[in-house]
PDB file of C-alpha atoms in Angstrom:
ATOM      1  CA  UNK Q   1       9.992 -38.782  19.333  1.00  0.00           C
ATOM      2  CA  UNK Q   2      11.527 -38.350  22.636  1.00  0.00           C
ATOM      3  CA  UNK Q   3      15.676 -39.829  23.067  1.00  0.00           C
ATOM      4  CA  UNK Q   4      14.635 -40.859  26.413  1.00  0.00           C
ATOM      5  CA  UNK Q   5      11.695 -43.082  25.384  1.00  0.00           C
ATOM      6  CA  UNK Q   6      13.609 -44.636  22.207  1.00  0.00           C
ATOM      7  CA  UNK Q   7      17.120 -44.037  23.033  1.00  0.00           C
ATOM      8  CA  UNK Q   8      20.418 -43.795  21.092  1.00  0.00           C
ATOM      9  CA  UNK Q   9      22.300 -46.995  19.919  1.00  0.00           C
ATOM     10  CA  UNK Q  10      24.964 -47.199  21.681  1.00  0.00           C
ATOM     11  CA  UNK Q  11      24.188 -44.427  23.977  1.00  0.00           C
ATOM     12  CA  UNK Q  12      24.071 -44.504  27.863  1.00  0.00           C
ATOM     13  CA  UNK Q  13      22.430 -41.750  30.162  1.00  0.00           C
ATOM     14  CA  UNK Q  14      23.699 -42.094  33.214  1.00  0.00           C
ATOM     15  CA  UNK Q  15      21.522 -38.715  34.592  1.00  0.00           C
ATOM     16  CA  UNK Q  16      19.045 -36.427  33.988  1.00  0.00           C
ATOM     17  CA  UNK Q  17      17.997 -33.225  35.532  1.00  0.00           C
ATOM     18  CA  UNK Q  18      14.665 -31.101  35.619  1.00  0.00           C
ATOM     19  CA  UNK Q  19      15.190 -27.381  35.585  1.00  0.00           C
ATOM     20  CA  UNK Q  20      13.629 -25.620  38.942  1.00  0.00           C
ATOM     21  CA  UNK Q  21      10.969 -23.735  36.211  1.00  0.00           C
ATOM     22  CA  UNK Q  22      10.340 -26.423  33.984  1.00  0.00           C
ATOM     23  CA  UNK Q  23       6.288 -25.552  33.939  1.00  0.00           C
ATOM     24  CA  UNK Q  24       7.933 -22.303  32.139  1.00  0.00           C
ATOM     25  CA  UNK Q  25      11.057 -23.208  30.168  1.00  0.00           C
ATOM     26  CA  UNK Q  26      10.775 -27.050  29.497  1.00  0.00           C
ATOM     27  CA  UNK Q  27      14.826 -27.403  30.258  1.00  0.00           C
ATOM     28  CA  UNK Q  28      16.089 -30.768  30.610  1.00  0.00           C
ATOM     29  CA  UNK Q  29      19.982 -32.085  30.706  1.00  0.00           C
ATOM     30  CA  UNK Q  30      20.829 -35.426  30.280  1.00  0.00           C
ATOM     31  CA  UNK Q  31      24.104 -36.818  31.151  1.00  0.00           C
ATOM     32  CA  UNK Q  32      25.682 -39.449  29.223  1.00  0.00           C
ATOM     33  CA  UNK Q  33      28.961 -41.530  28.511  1.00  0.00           C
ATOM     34  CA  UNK Q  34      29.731 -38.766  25.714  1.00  0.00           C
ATOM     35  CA  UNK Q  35      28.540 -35.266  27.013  1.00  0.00           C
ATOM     36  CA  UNK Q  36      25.786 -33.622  28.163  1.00  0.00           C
ATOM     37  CA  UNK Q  37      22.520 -32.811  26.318  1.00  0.00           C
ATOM     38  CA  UNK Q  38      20.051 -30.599  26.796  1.00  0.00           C
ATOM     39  CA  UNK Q  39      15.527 -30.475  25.541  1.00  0.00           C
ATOM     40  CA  UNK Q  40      14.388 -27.116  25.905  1.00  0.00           C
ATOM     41  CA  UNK Q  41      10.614 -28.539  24.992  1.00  0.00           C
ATOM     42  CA  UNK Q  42      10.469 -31.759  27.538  1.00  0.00           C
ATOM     43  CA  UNK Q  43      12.370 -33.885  25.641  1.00  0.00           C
ATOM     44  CA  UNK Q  44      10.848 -33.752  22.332  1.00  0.00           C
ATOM     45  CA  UNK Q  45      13.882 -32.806  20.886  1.00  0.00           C
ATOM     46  CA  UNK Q  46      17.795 -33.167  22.043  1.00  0.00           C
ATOM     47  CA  UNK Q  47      21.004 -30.871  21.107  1.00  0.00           C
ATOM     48  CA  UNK Q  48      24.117 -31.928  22.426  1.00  0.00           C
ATOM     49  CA  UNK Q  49      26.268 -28.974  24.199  1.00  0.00           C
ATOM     50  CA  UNK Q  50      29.584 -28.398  22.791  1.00  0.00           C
ATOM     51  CA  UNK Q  51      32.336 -27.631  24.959  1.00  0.00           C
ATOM     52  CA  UNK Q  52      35.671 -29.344  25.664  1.00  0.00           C
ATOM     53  CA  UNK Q  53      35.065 -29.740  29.756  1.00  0.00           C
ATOM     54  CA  UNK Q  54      31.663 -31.217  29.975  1.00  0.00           C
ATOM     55  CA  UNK Q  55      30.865 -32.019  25.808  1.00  0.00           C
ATOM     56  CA  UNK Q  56      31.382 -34.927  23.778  1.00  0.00           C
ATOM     57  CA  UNK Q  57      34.507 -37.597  25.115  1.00  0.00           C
ATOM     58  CA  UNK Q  58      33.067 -36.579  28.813  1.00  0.00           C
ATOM     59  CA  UNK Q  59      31.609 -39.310  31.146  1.00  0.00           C
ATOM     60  CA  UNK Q  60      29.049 -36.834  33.136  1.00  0.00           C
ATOM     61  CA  UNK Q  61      28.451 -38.512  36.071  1.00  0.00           C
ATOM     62  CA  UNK Q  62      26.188 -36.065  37.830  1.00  0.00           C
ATOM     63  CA  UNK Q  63      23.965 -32.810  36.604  1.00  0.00           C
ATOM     64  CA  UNK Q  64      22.364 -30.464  39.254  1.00  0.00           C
ATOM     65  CA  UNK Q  65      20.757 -27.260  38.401  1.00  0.00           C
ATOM     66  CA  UNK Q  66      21.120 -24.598  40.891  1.00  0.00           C
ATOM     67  CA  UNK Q  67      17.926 -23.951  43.188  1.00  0.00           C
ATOM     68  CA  UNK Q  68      18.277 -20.290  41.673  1.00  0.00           C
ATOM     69  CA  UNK Q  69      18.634 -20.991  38.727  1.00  0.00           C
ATOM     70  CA  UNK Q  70      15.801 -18.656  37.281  1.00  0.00           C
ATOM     71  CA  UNK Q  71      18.493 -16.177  38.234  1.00  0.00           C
ATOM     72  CA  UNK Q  72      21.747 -17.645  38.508  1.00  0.00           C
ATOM     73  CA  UNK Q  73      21.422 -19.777  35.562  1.00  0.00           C
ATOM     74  CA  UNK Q  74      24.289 -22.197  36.789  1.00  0.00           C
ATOM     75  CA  UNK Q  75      24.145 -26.013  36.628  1.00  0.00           C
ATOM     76  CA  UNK Q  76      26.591 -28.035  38.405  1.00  0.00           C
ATOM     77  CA  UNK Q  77      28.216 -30.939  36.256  1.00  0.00           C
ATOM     78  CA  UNK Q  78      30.462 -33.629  37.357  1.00  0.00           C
ATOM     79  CA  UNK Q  79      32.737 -35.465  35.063  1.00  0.00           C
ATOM     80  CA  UNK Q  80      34.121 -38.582  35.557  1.00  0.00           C
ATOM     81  CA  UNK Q  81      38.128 -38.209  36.163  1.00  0.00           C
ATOM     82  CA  UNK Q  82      37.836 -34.478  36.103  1.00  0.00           C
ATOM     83  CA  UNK Q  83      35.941 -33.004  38.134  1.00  0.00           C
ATOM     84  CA  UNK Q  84      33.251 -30.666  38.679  1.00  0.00           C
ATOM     85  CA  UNK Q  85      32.040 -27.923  36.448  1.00  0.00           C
ATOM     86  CA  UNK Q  86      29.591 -24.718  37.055  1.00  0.00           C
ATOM     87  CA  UNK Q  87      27.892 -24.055  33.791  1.00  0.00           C
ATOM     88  CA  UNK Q  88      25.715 -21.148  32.836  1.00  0.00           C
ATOM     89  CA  UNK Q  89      23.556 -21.503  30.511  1.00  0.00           C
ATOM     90  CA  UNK Q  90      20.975 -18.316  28.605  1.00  0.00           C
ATOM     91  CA  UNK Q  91      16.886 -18.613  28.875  1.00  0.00           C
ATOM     92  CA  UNK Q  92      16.677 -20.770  26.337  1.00  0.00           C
ATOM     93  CA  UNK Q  93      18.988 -23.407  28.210  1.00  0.00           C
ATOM     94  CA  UNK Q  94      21.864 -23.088  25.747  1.00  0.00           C
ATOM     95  CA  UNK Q  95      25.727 -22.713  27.410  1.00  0.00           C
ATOM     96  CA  UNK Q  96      27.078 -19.227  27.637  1.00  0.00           C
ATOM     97  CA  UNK Q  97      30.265 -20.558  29.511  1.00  0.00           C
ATOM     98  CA  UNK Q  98      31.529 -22.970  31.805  1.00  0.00           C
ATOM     99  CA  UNK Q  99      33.456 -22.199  34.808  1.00  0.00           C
ATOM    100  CA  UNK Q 100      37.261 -23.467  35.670  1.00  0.00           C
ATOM    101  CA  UNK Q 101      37.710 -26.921  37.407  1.00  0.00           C
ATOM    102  CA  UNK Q 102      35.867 -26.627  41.363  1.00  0.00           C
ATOM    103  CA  UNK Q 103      37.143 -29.985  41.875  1.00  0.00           C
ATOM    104  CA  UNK Q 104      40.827 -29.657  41.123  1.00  0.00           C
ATOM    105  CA  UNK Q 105      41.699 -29.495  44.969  1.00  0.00           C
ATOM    106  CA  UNK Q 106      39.710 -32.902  45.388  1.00  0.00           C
ATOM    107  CA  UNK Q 107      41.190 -34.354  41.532  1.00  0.00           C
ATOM    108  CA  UNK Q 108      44.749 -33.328  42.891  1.00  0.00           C
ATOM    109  CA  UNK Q 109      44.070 -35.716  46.363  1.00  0.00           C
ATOM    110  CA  UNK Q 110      42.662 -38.185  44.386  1.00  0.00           C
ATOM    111  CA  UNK Q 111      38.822 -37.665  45.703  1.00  0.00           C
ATOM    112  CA  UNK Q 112      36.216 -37.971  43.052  1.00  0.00           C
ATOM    113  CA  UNK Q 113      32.311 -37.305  44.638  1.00  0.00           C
ATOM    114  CA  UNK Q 114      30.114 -40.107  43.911  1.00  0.00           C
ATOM    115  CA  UNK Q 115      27.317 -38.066  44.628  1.00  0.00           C
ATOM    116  CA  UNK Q 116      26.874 -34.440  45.396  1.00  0.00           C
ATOM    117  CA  UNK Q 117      23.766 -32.208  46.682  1.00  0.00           C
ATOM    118  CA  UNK Q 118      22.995 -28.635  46.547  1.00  0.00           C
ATOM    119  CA  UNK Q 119      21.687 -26.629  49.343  1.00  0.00           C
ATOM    120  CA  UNK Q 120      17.915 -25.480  48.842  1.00  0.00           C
ATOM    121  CA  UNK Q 121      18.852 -22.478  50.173  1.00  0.00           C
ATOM    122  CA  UNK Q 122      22.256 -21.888  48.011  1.00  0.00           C
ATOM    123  CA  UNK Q 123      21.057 -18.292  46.763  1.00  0.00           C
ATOM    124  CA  UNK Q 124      22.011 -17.016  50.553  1.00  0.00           C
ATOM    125  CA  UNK Q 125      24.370 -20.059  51.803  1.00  0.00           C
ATOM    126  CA  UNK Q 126      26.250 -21.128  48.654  1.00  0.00           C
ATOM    127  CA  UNK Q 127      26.569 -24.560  50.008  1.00  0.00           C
ATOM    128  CA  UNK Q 128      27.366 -27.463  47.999  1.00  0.00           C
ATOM    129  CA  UNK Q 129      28.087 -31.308  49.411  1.00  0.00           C
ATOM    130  CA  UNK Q 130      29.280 -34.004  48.297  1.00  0.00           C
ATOM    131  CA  UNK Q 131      30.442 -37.924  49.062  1.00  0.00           C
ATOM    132  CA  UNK Q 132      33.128 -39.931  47.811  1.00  0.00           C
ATOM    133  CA  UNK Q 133      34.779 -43.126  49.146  1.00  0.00           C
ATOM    134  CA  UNK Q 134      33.980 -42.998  52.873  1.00  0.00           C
ATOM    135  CA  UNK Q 135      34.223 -38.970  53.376  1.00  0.00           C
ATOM    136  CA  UNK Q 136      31.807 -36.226  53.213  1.00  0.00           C
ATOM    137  CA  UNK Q 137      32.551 -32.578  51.860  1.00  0.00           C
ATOM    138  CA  UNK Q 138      31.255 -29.427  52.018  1.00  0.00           C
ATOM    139  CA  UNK Q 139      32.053 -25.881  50.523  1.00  0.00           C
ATOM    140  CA  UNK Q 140      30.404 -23.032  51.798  1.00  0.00           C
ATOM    141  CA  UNK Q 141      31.456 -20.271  48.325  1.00  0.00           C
ATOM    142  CA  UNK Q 142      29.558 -22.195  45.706  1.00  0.00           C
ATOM    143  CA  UNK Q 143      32.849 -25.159  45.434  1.00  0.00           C
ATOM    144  CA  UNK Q 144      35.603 -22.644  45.472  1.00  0.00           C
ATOM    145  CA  UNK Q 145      37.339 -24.562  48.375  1.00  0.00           C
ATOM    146  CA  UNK Q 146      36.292 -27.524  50.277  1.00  0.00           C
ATOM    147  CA  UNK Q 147      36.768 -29.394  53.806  1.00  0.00           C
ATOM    148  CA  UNK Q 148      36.075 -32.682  54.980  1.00  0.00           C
ATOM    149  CA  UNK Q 149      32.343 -32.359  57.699  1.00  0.00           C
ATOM    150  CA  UNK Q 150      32.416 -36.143  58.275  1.00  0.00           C
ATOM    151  CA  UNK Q 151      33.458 -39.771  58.282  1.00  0.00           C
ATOM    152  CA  UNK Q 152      30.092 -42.002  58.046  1.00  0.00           C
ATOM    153  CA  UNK Q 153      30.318 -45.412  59.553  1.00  0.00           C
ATOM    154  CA  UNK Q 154      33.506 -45.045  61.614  1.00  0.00           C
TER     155      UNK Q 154
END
């Protein structure tokens, strides 16, 4: 049976994200308090992806797959206290690699995103935003480099 309709003791999933094809490949991710996991049959059955930046010990806070991803194949992961991640992953949604820290400019100013978003048209625009305290960001090369666009409320 399915993790998400009977759970894991002591487990919490604190996200989960539906891959752009999933009438084709079936790809789910499911962040939790210890990693990320991934169904490649609708959640039938769970495998946990091993890797030291977004694996087990990792608070995932946020998974996003790429609007592209039937050709970029990159997921955007952020992790509590350390940032934010690009993985790739093959067709059959296992990781190939995961990219340095995009976040280290923000970790390094003390600015963790509670929330980000991904442009809908990030194949051309490679925009990526995100929100944390009272500040919004954007990068415009895929979360290379970012810059402050606003100050809500004030």
């Amino acid at each position: 049976s399915s993790i998400v309709t009977r759970g894991w003791p002591e487990q919490k999933y604190l996200w989960i994200a539906i891959s752009p094809d999933f009438a084709t490949d079936q790809l789910l991710l499911l962040g939790t308090d210890d990693g990320v996991y991934r169904s490649s049959n609708g959640g039938n059955d769970w495998a946990r992806i091993v890797d030291d930046k977004i694996g087990a010990s990792n608070v995932i806070q946020q998974l996003e797959f790429s609007p592209n991803f039937s050709a970029d194949r990159s997921v955007y992961v952020t992790v509590r206290g350390k940032g934010m991640y690009r993985a790739y992953l093959n067709n059959d949604g296992s990781l190939t690699s995961v990219s340095e820290n995009l976040g280290l400019w923000l970790l390094e100013r003390n600015i963790q995103f509670t929330e980000f978003q991904i442009s809908p048209n990030f194949a051309q625009d490679t925009t990526l935003l995100g929100i944390a305290r009272d500040s919004v960001y954007i990068s415009k090369d895929a979360g290379l480099t970012w810059a402050v666009v606003g100050y809500p409320g004030q």
